[in-house]
XYZ file of C-alpha atoms in Angstrom:
593
model
C 156.203 14.941 -180.809
C 158.510 12.555 -178.940
C 161.098 13.013 -176.246
C 164.441 11.429 -177.038
C 166.798 10.640 -174.168
C 170.391 9.498 -174.434
C 171.162 7.155 -171.544
C 174.293 5.182 -170.853
C 173.987 1.537 -169.953
C 175.624 0.220 -166.805
C 178.008 -2.300 -168.462
C 179.828 0.598 -170.109
C 180.095 2.225 -166.700
C 181.576 -0.941 -165.194
C 184.492 -1.044 -167.618
C 185.337 2.618 -167.160
C 183.682 4.108 -170.245
C 182.703 7.739 -169.851
C 179.066 8.226 -168.929
C 178.785 11.427 -170.923
C 177.892 11.902 -174.531
C 175.546 10.119 -176.902
C 176.924 7.378 -179.134
C 176.056 4.059 -180.683
C 176.462 2.152 -177.430
C 173.933 4.260 -175.568
C 170.385 3.073 -175.054
C 167.742 5.417 -176.377
C 164.176 5.440 -175.143
C 161.526 7.119 -177.257
C 158.273 7.723 -175.417
C 155.240 9.986 -175.593
C 155.387 12.638 -172.879
C 152.738 12.239 -170.190
C 149.906 14.714 -170.030
C 150.323 17.354 -167.352
C 149.125 15.759 -164.116
C 150.056 16.111 -160.496
C 151.808 12.998 -159.245
C 150.681 12.852 -155.623
C 152.475 9.506 -155.372
C 155.955 10.833 -155.964
C 158.049 9.351 -153.153
C 158.722 11.474 -150.081
C 161.009 10.504 -147.189
C 159.385 9.533 -143.908
C 161.560 7.723 -141.351
C 158.548 6.013 -139.746
C 156.940 4.793 -142.972
C 156.625 0.989 -143.342
C 157.586 -0.547 -146.672
C 154.055 -1.801 -147.428
C 150.779 -0.244 -146.328
C 147.063 -1.067 -146.547
C 145.999 2.003 -148.524
C 147.032 2.950 -152.075
C 148.751 6.274 -152.809
C 146.395 9.227 -153.410
C 146.371 9.145 -157.225
C 146.570 5.363 -157.603
C 143.270 5.024 -159.465
C 143.994 8.015 -161.701
C 147.130 6.503 -163.194
C 146.539 6.073 -166.913
C 149.806 4.549 -168.205
C 152.838 2.579 -167.036
C 155.013 4.861 -169.151
C 155.129 7.371 -166.305
C 157.389 4.973 -164.384
C 160.480 7.190 -164.564
C 158.735 10.341 -163.366
C 156.630 8.541 -160.781
C 159.269 6.435 -159.053
C 162.584 8.049 -159.993
C 161.968 11.761 -159.682
C 165.157 12.336 -157.671
C 168.704 11.208 -158.267
C 169.397 7.769 -156.813
C 172.531 6.840 -154.961
C 173.857 3.499 -156.133
C 176.033 1.078 -154.180
C 179.290 -0.196 -155.623
C 178.618 -2.861 -158.227
C 180.654 -5.857 -157.595
C 180.995 -7.587 -159.744
C 206.177 -25.920 -170.974
C 206.989 -26.239 -174.382
C 206.986 -22.861 -176.024
C 205.286 -21.681 -172.841
C 205.296 -18.195 -171.427
C 207.082 -17.448 -168.130
C 204.764 -17.419 -165.127
C 204.598 -14.361 -162.896
C 205.291 -14.387 -159.157
C 202.307 -15.831 -157.312
C 200.487 -16.763 -160.527
C 200.614 -20.496 -159.756
C 201.093 -20.425 -156.001
C 200.010 -24.072 -155.776
C 202.832 -25.394 -157.978
C 205.489 -27.537 -156.293
C 208.950 -28.341 -157.651
C 210.097 -31.787 -156.507
C 213.846 -32.071 -156.011
C 216.732 -34.489 -155.481
C 219.628 -33.259 -153.340
C 223.032 -34.397 -154.598
C 226.185 -35.155 -152.676
C 227.380 -31.621 -153.425
C 224.206 -30.245 -151.749
C 222.821 -28.885 -154.995
C 219.210 -29.709 -155.786
C 217.971 -30.916 -159.172
C 214.251 -30.503 -159.755
C 213.043 -33.294 -162.019
C 209.288 -33.396 -161.352
C 206.420 -31.103 -160.590
C 203.425 -31.376 -158.323
C 200.493 -29.524 -156.785
C 200.018 -28.413 -153.201
C 196.479 -29.657 -152.442
C 196.573 -29.253 -148.647
C 199.162 -27.474 -146.562
C 200.663 -30.925 -145.821
C 200.337 -32.828 -149.109
C 201.575 -32.480 -152.696
C 199.838 -34.351 -155.534
C 202.179 -35.685 -158.227
C 202.862 -38.647 -160.535
C 203.704 -41.993 -158.967
C 206.684 -42.457 -161.303
C 208.287 -39.411 -159.650
C 208.930 -41.532 -156.541
C 212.306 -42.522 -158.050
C 214.608 -40.981 -160.630
C 216.553 -42.872 -163.310
C 219.111 -43.924 -160.664
C 216.357 -45.280 -158.381
C 216.919 -42.445 -155.919
C 213.950 -40.936 -154.100
C 213.276 -37.187 -154.006
C 213.894 -35.525 -150.656
C 212.690 -31.922 -150.953
C 209.895 -29.745 -152.294
C 210.168 -26.070 -153.237
C 207.035 -23.953 -153.129
C 206.366 -20.411 -154.281
C 209.344 -20.058 -156.623
C 209.079 -19.162 -160.307
C 212.841 -18.898 -160.922
C 214.919 -21.751 -159.509
C 218.262 -20.087 -160.282
C 217.585 -16.416 -159.750
C 217.109 -14.841 -156.308
C 214.278 -12.543 -157.407
C 211.558 -14.140 -155.274
C 213.519 -16.362 -152.896
C 212.035 -14.464 -149.969
C 208.589 -15.790 -150.981
C 209.645 -19.402 -151.465
C 209.437 -22.242 -148.960
C 211.784 -25.262 -148.978
C 210.322 -28.263 -147.130
C 211.698 -31.777 -146.735
C 209.654 -34.786 -147.817
C 208.327 -36.989 -145.031
C 206.739 -39.797 -147.100
C 205.965 -40.543 -150.754
C 202.868 -42.736 -151.215
C 202.187 -44.243 -154.627
C 198.781 -45.511 -155.641
C 198.598 -49.233 -154.757
C 197.760 -50.208 -158.358
C 200.721 -48.362 -159.869
C 203.484 -50.478 -161.417
C 206.780 -48.780 -162.401
C 206.835 -50.573 -165.744
C 203.424 -49.161 -166.734
C 201.793 -45.724 -166.900
C 198.499 -46.768 -165.313
C 197.388 -45.306 -161.934
C 200.308 -42.899 -162.237
C 199.401 -40.843 -159.183
C 201.155 -40.290 -155.883
C 201.061 -38.141 -152.754
C 203.961 -36.509 -150.964
C 203.527 -35.760 -147.272
C 205.622 -32.808 -146.165
C 207.746 -32.900 -143.026
C 206.057 -29.692 -141.884
C 203.024 -27.709 -142.962
C 203.433 -25.096 -145.651
C 202.574 -21.543 -144.633
C 199.675 -20.105 -146.607
C 200.557 -16.861 -148.364
C 199.932 -15.079 -151.652
C 202.906 -17.037 -153.044
C 202.255 -20.471 -151.537
C 198.801 -21.956 -151.339
C 196.586 -24.843 -152.381
C 194.544 -25.775 -155.457
C 191.228 -27.633 -155.577
C 190.593 -30.933 -157.378
C 188.240 -31.554 -160.292
C 185.848 -34.226 -158.996
C 183.338 -34.633 -161.846
C 183.483 -37.905 -163.782
C 183.784 -36.179 -167.152
C 186.570 -33.775 -168.042
C 185.707 -30.086 -168.313
C 185.132 -28.983 -171.875
C 187.268 -25.902 -171.379
C 190.747 -24.790 -172.336
C 193.196 -25.748 -169.597
C 196.575 -24.548 -168.366
C 199.742 -26.627 -168.015
C 202.839 -25.522 -166.137
C 206.258 -26.800 -165.165
C 210.040 -26.340 -165.005
C 210.600 -28.870 -167.797
C 212.652 -28.369 -170.931
C 211.471 -25.710 -173.361
C 212.457 -27.797 -176.368
C 213.141 -31.437 -177.179
C 216.413 -32.718 -175.620
C 217.042 -29.340 -174.004
C 217.989 -28.700 -170.392
C 215.165 -28.137 -167.867
C 214.003 -24.555 -167.564
C 214.883 -22.573 -164.448
C 211.746 -20.504 -165.017
C 208.273 -21.808 -164.301
C 206.470 -21.796 -167.632
C 202.842 -22.140 -168.638
C 200.848 -23.304 -171.622
C 197.299 -21.997 -171.685
C 195.796 -23.549 -174.808
C 195.589 -27.206 -173.860
C 192.399 -29.015 -174.875
C 191.221 -32.585 -174.385
C 191.132 -34.943 -177.369
C 189.346 -38.279 -177.555
C 191.165 -41.518 -176.745
C 191.000 -42.800 -180.332
C 192.703 -39.722 -181.726
C 195.226 -39.815 -178.916
C 196.049 -43.503 -179.492
C 196.629 -42.875 -183.192
C 199.084 -40.061 -182.410
C 200.947 -41.654 -179.524
C 204.027 -43.612 -180.493
C 203.994 -47.293 -179.447
C 204.846 -47.339 -175.756
C 205.578 -50.377 -173.648
C 204.181 -48.527 -170.624
C 200.706 -48.693 -172.219
C 200.254 -52.391 -173.060
C 196.443 -52.146 -172.760
C 196.196 -48.820 -174.564
C 194.717 -45.725 -172.976
C 192.663 -46.519 -169.856
C 189.508 -44.794 -168.633
C 191.613 -43.258 -165.866
C 193.749 -41.428 -168.433
C 193.154 -38.740 -171.031
C 195.090 -36.766 -173.635
C 195.476 -33.125 -174.522
C 197.007 -31.253 -177.390
C 198.060 -27.636 -177.729
C 198.403 -25.658 -180.940
C 202.093 -25.019 -180.248
C 202.618 -25.961 -176.602
C 203.006 -29.194 -174.644
C 204.633 -30.830 -171.631
C 208.337 -31.716 -171.844
C 210.791 -33.796 -169.893
C 210.884 -32.465 -166.357
C 207.189 -31.521 -166.368
C 206.152 -34.975 -165.076
C 203.805 -34.881 -162.099
C 202.831 -31.283 -162.740
C 199.208 -30.182 -162.886
C 196.849 -29.527 -165.754
C 194.374 -27.027 -164.323
C 191.156 -25.301 -165.263
C 190.104 -21.998 -163.731
C 186.441 -21.526 -162.839
C 184.814 -18.416 -161.432
C 183.079 -18.158 -158.089
C 181.471 -14.692 -157.967
C 184.579 -12.712 -156.985
C 187.350 -15.299 -157.176
C 188.995 -17.439 -159.839
C 189.520 -20.956 -158.484
C 192.164 -23.401 -159.839
C 191.047 -27.033 -160.205
C 193.531 -29.806 -160.972
C 192.084 -31.980 -163.745
C 195.123 -34.060 -164.699
C 198.641 -35.048 -163.677
C 201.321 -35.046 -166.366
C 202.313 -38.666 -167.031
C 203.954 -39.063 -170.462
C 203.753 -37.812 -174.028
C 205.016 -37.961 -177.601
C 207.762 -35.420 -177.018
C 207.613 -31.657 -176.707
C 207.005 -30.335 -180.172
C 204.322 -28.495 -182.044
C 201.165 -30.615 -182.144
C 202.573 -33.218 -179.756
C 200.234 -35.118 -177.447
C 200.377 -35.299 -173.662
C 198.940 -38.135 -171.559
C 197.536 -37.344 -168.128
C 196.229 -39.227 -165.122
C 192.569 -38.334 -164.599
C 192.381 -36.934 -161.073
C 188.620 -37.372 -160.634
C 189.033 -41.155 -160.829
C 191.178 -41.161 -157.698
C 189.364 -38.750 -155.378
C 188.447 -41.424 -152.817
C 192.045 -42.598 -152.586
C 193.386 -39.043 -152.267
C 190.868 -38.279 -149.531
C 191.738 -41.454 -147.626
C 195.471 -40.645 -147.628
C 195.182 -36.920 -146.879
C 192.168 -37.201 -144.533
C 190.700 -34.203 -146.357
C 187.457 -33.491 -148.193
C 187.835 -32.255 -151.786
C 184.233 -31.318 -152.502
C 184.503 -28.641 -155.173
C 182.261 -26.081 -153.498
C 183.724 -26.618 -150.051
C 187.226 -26.205 -151.407
C 186.306 -23.014 -153.280
C 184.453 -21.447 -150.365
C 186.215 -22.761 -147.245
C 189.813 -23.185 -148.300
C 192.410 -21.484 -146.109
C 193.628 -20.058 -149.402
C 190.340 -18.415 -150.362
C 191.782 -14.964 -149.721
C 194.764 -15.784 -151.952
C 192.771 -17.045 -154.922
C 192.858 -14.580 -157.778
C 190.400 -11.722 -157.536
C 188.072 -11.805 -160.480
C 185.223 -9.661 -161.731
C 182.986 -12.563 -162.554
C 179.915 -12.243 -164.771
C 178.099 -13.760 -161.780
C 177.831 -11.116 -159.077
C 175.962 -10.485 -155.856
C 173.359 -7.862 -156.716
C 174.323 -4.737 -154.802
C 173.018 -1.988 -157.033
C 170.047 -0.154 -155.582
C 167.130 0.282 -155.804
C 166.034 -3.341 -155.649
C 162.929 -4.554 -157.402
C 163.428 -8.321 -157.065
C 161.061 -10.558 -155.156
C 160.986 -14.171 -153.988
C 157.790 -16.172 -154.457
C 156.655 -18.173 -151.422
C 154.104 -20.905 -150.895
C 153.356 -20.583 -147.219
C 156.782 -19.733 -145.824
C 158.692 -21.903 -148.308
C 160.329 -20.451 -151.440
C 158.863 -21.948 -154.609
C 162.154 -21.670 -156.484
C 160.858 -18.760 -158.559
C 161.423 -15.044 -158.487
C 159.589 -12.005 -159.741
C 159.907 -8.266 -160.226
C 157.939 -5.492 -158.543
C 156.666 -3.279 -161.385
C 154.290 -0.939 -159.543
C 152.850 -0.444 -156.058
C 151.284 -3.896 -155.782
C 152.047 -5.974 -158.886
C 154.826 -8.501 -159.413
C 155.816 -9.702 -162.879
C 156.851 -13.360 -163.153
C 156.710 -16.439 -165.365
C 153.430 -18.240 -166.064
C 155.232 -21.489 -165.275
C 155.896 -20.144 -161.784
C 152.195 -19.871 -160.957
C 151.217 -23.425 -161.873
C 148.906 -25.373 -159.597
C 151.710 -27.051 -157.690
C 153.610 -23.883 -156.817
C 151.206 -20.963 -157.095
C 152.553 -18.436 -154.555
C 150.598 -17.424 -151.475
C 153.094 -14.753 -150.388
C 155.927 -12.693 -151.824
C 159.111 -11.684 -150.032
C 160.459 -8.217 -150.847
C 163.465 -6.878 -148.957
C 162.679 -9.056 -145.903
C 159.008 -8.029 -145.999
C 156.420 -10.806 -146.473
C 153.327 -9.665 -148.342
C 150.247 -11.812 -148.947
C 149.137 -12.544 -152.510
C 145.619 -11.481 -153.441
C 145.421 -12.683 -157.016
C 147.433 -14.490 -159.673
C 146.818 -13.649 -163.312
C 148.330 -15.747 -166.056
C 148.575 -14.570 -169.666
C 145.591 -15.892 -171.666
C 147.848 -17.108 -174.479
C 150.219 -19.118 -172.283
C 151.114 -22.591 -173.474
C 153.873 -24.945 -172.420
C 154.651 -26.864 -175.610
C 155.849 -25.008 -177.532
C 156.490 -22.441 -174.824
C 154.669 -19.202 -175.598
C 153.504 -16.155 -173.611
C 155.250 -17.385 -170.478
C 154.315 -14.395 -168.384
C 152.071 -13.740 -165.380
C 151.195 -11.049 -162.845
C 150.750 -11.316 -159.099
C 148.552 -8.797 -157.271
C 149.531 -8.144 -153.652
C 147.161 -7.349 -150.792
C 149.231 -4.347 -149.708
C 150.750 -1.370 -151.515
C 154.312 -0.131 -151.619
C 154.375 3.020 -149.512
C 155.081 6.269 -151.321
C 156.548 7.682 -148.093
C 159.797 5.792 -147.702
C 162.745 6.243 -145.377
C 165.161 5.237 -148.129
C 165.126 4.217 -151.763
C 166.333 0.640 -151.419
C 163.110 -0.784 -152.904
C 161.395 0.720 -155.935
C 159.457 -0.785 -158.850
C 161.279 -1.470 -162.086
C 160.227 0.126 -165.352
C 159.166 -1.941 -168.368
C 160.976 -1.653 -171.675
C 158.345 -1.146 -174.385
C 160.500 -0.506 -177.444
C 160.711 -3.188 -180.177
C 164.534 -3.184 -180.187
C 167.245 -3.093 -177.542
C 170.182 -0.724 -177.941
C 172.453 -3.003 -175.937
C 173.993 -6.422 -176.316
C 174.539 -6.928 -172.569
C 171.867 -7.777 -170.035
C 171.640 -8.998 -166.438
C 169.893 -12.323 -165.821
C 168.449 -12.974 -162.355
C 169.957 -15.891 -160.418
C 170.449 -17.061 -156.830
C 173.197 -18.633 -154.741
C 171.955 -22.054 -153.532
C 174.956 -22.452 -151.216
C 174.291 -19.321 -149.141
C 172.936 -19.669 -145.603
C 170.220 -17.172 -146.463
C 168.611 -16.301 -149.796
C 171.335 -14.599 -151.818
C 170.369 -12.793 -155.011
C 172.828 -12.868 -157.902
C 172.883 -11.428 -161.384
C 174.590 -12.921 -164.426
C 176.102 -10.508 -166.895
C 175.163 -12.066 -170.235
C 175.365 -11.273 -173.916
C 172.348 -11.427 -176.182
C 172.658 -14.076 -178.883
C 170.781 -15.221 -181.963
C 169.719 -18.762 -181.155
C 167.872 -21.032 -183.569
C 165.554 -22.132 -180.776
C 164.753 -18.584 -179.666
C 161.217 -17.548 -180.640
C 160.256 -14.143 -181.989
C 158.893 -13.027 -178.618
C 161.849 -14.378 -176.671
C 165.286 -13.103 -175.670
C 168.231 -15.485 -175.638
C 171.496 -14.735 -173.889
C 174.540 -16.551 -172.557
C 177.429 -16.198 -170.142
C 180.393 -17.888 -171.796
C 182.603 -17.731 -168.684
C 182.926 -21.089 -166.942
C 181.463 -21.160 -163.445
C 181.994 -23.729 -160.688
C 179.017 -26.122 -160.860
C 176.546 -25.467 -158.057
C 177.581 -21.946 -157.038
C 174.831 -20.238 -158.991
C 171.244 -21.137 -159.828
C 169.254 -19.589 -162.662
C 166.039 -18.054 -161.277
C 162.815 -18.880 -163.175
C 160.438 -15.923 -163.211
C 163.253 -13.499 -162.451
C 164.048 -10.638 -164.754
C 166.373 -9.970 -167.647
C 167.276 -6.357 -167.125
C 169.715 -3.520 -167.218
C 170.241 -0.506 -165.030
C 170.134 2.602 -167.172
C 171.949 5.721 -166.069
C 170.086 8.989 -166.672
C 171.383 12.546 -166.254
C 168.769 13.542 -163.666
C 167.231 10.359 -162.308
C 170.228 8.186 -161.505
C 170.120 4.440 -162.186
C 166.768 3.106 -163.333
C 166.122 -0.648 -163.587
C 164.510 -1.545 -166.916
C 163.029 -5.000 -167.458
C 163.529 -6.499 -170.921
C 162.247 -10.001 -170.259
C 161.122 -12.664 -167.777
C 163.208 -15.806 -167.257
C 161.611 -18.856 -168.840
C 164.300 -21.484 -169.359
C 167.893 -21.851 -168.244
C 170.382 -24.294 -166.796
C 173.772 -23.638 -165.242
C 174.800 -20.026 -164.772
C 177.796 -20.182 -167.077
C 179.588 -22.046 -169.835
C 179.460 -21.982 -173.589
C 176.577 -24.465 -173.852
C 174.228 -22.698 -171.433
C 171.554 -20.508 -173.021
C 169.116 -18.385 -171.026
C 165.679 -18.009 -172.613
C 163.360 -15.190 -171.522
C 159.919 -13.983 -172.572
C 160.121 -10.436 -173.950
C 158.212 -7.753 -172.064
C 157.623 -5.423 -175.028
C 155.112 -7.592 -176.970
C 153.108 -8.030 -173.744
C 153.287 -4.430 -172.562
C 149.678 -3.622 -173.419
C 148.365 -6.713 -171.618
C 150.485 -5.957 -168.531
C 149.311 -2.349 -168.515
C 145.677 -3.385 -168.866
C 145.887 -5.745 -165.895
C 147.891 -3.415 -163.639
C 145.648 -0.427 -164.335
C 142.517 -2.598 -164.145
C 141.521 -1.921 -167.740
C 141.097 -5.564 -168.727
C 137.710 -7.124 -169.210
C 136.496 -10.690 -169.014
C 138.566 -11.773 -166.026
C 137.384 -15.015 -164.532
C 137.954 -15.391 -160.790
C 138.239 -18.964 -159.639
C 139.062 -20.622 -156.362
C 142.300 -22.558 -156.339
C 140.818 -25.590 -158.099
C 143.368 -25.917 -160.822
C 141.606 -28.690 -162.684
C 138.838 -26.204 -163.469
C 141.139 -23.721 -165.184
C 140.490 -23.722 -168.924
C 143.215 -22.483 -171.255
C 141.189 -19.379 -172.051
C 140.747 -18.465 -168.407
C 143.690 -16.588 -167.098
C 142.845 -15.260 -163.660
C 142.171 -16.945 -160.379
C 142.015 -15.913 -156.747
C 143.823 -17.820 -154.052
C 141.921 -19.161 -151.066
C 144.703 -21.137 -149.397
């Protein structure tokens, strides 16, 4: 006879799906009921109890199976923390592009005509095209309007800022007769005031263009030969095309006598493009940074084939001019610094990123240390004194001597690598760490508890959480990446492959080798229970369509894990830390560092 439980996975909870009922999206766990035993180790509150103690719980050596994890560690309901996680263009909403600047020429009748666009990149400077320094009558612009999405209507005039131009600096290599080095900087006569409607964008600094769909915006005409639009419009399907394709589609242009330069690139939209009046405006990509969506300017609108379906736009490549921009503005445009330290951080769009700070309790994650230095690997507490990690994380050069759990440092007694582990091809990439102390079963709170192991051959979910860290944080910051399981041709039969297709700012998140692939499962009586599906083996950046996370499945190794944890295994070989003596068939060694 089997017990069948209907549990709802956390991702459904996050998007507001009801937690009641049993349907196809619920995870089901089929397990043999434990024999009737008294669990002396069920957790009891004790305000004075330390997290780790020298003695095991009373029934430690009578435990017969790891399948009692739910009853043993989660016998009462847990309280969880909040989980934190143009041409044919559409009109922009108020505040949507708070970095956009309309560059204007004031006429003798005091009316202003806005003929170019730009981007507020500091509170004192606007980035634009160099050819916007003069109009067709050789007159210079004299004003910039910020925070307005309707130049004729009064709907959001109270949010807009009108600031006079102090200086217009063109790149020294720009020549008016050519489209090369078509980049300029406007210094404002006074600083803009940061607000939800007026603020700055960051600059894309990488040498290569992002391989993502980008957004174009401007007050230009909405059709060929039409009047400029009074509404700020956006095109969100712009993608980069190679220079050869671009050259073949661009009409002969005397402003490009040497063809398309390395400092330029082209985009095409399915039915959207830049038009006259969009010159100098930004082409931006949005990347996520945990809880914010950050705009990065990739290109500056320079020229194009006309604003029609399938037309091509030519842009100045911003990353090629970062040094010059920094020298003129006296500002640093490091991508991470801009995203994290910008005065406009609070005004960047809130975003429930797939990359989140892990706030859900209880925590089962650990950091592996060699001495007092992190090895770069993580692990998962799976019982009172055992940590599950990757076999690669216990190699000779970085075998851990200690483990950090919730600010507690615990000494490692033994490291046990799977006997079938091999690096090429990667197989059985799993290991266990035995600690010298035991997790106390008399705890003041439930912030730290072991995770349970998933031992079913299939997963009733397509979403998992992949362990990661924030390398930019002052202290060790644990993250999780919400990822979707995928079928990958390079994924072995005992591996799990997943991906996060949302683009993340490079460097804000670091995949954690040895960390877990998991999900928190909600139960009717036991609250949220962390279940481990796999152990991180291979991964790169934390996001993007080309990044695949590879993990070693727990289920095929459940019996081996259980045998080691419950001390049922035979034939262990204990060695000193002389790694050159470890034979492939020997899988256990004691540390004497």
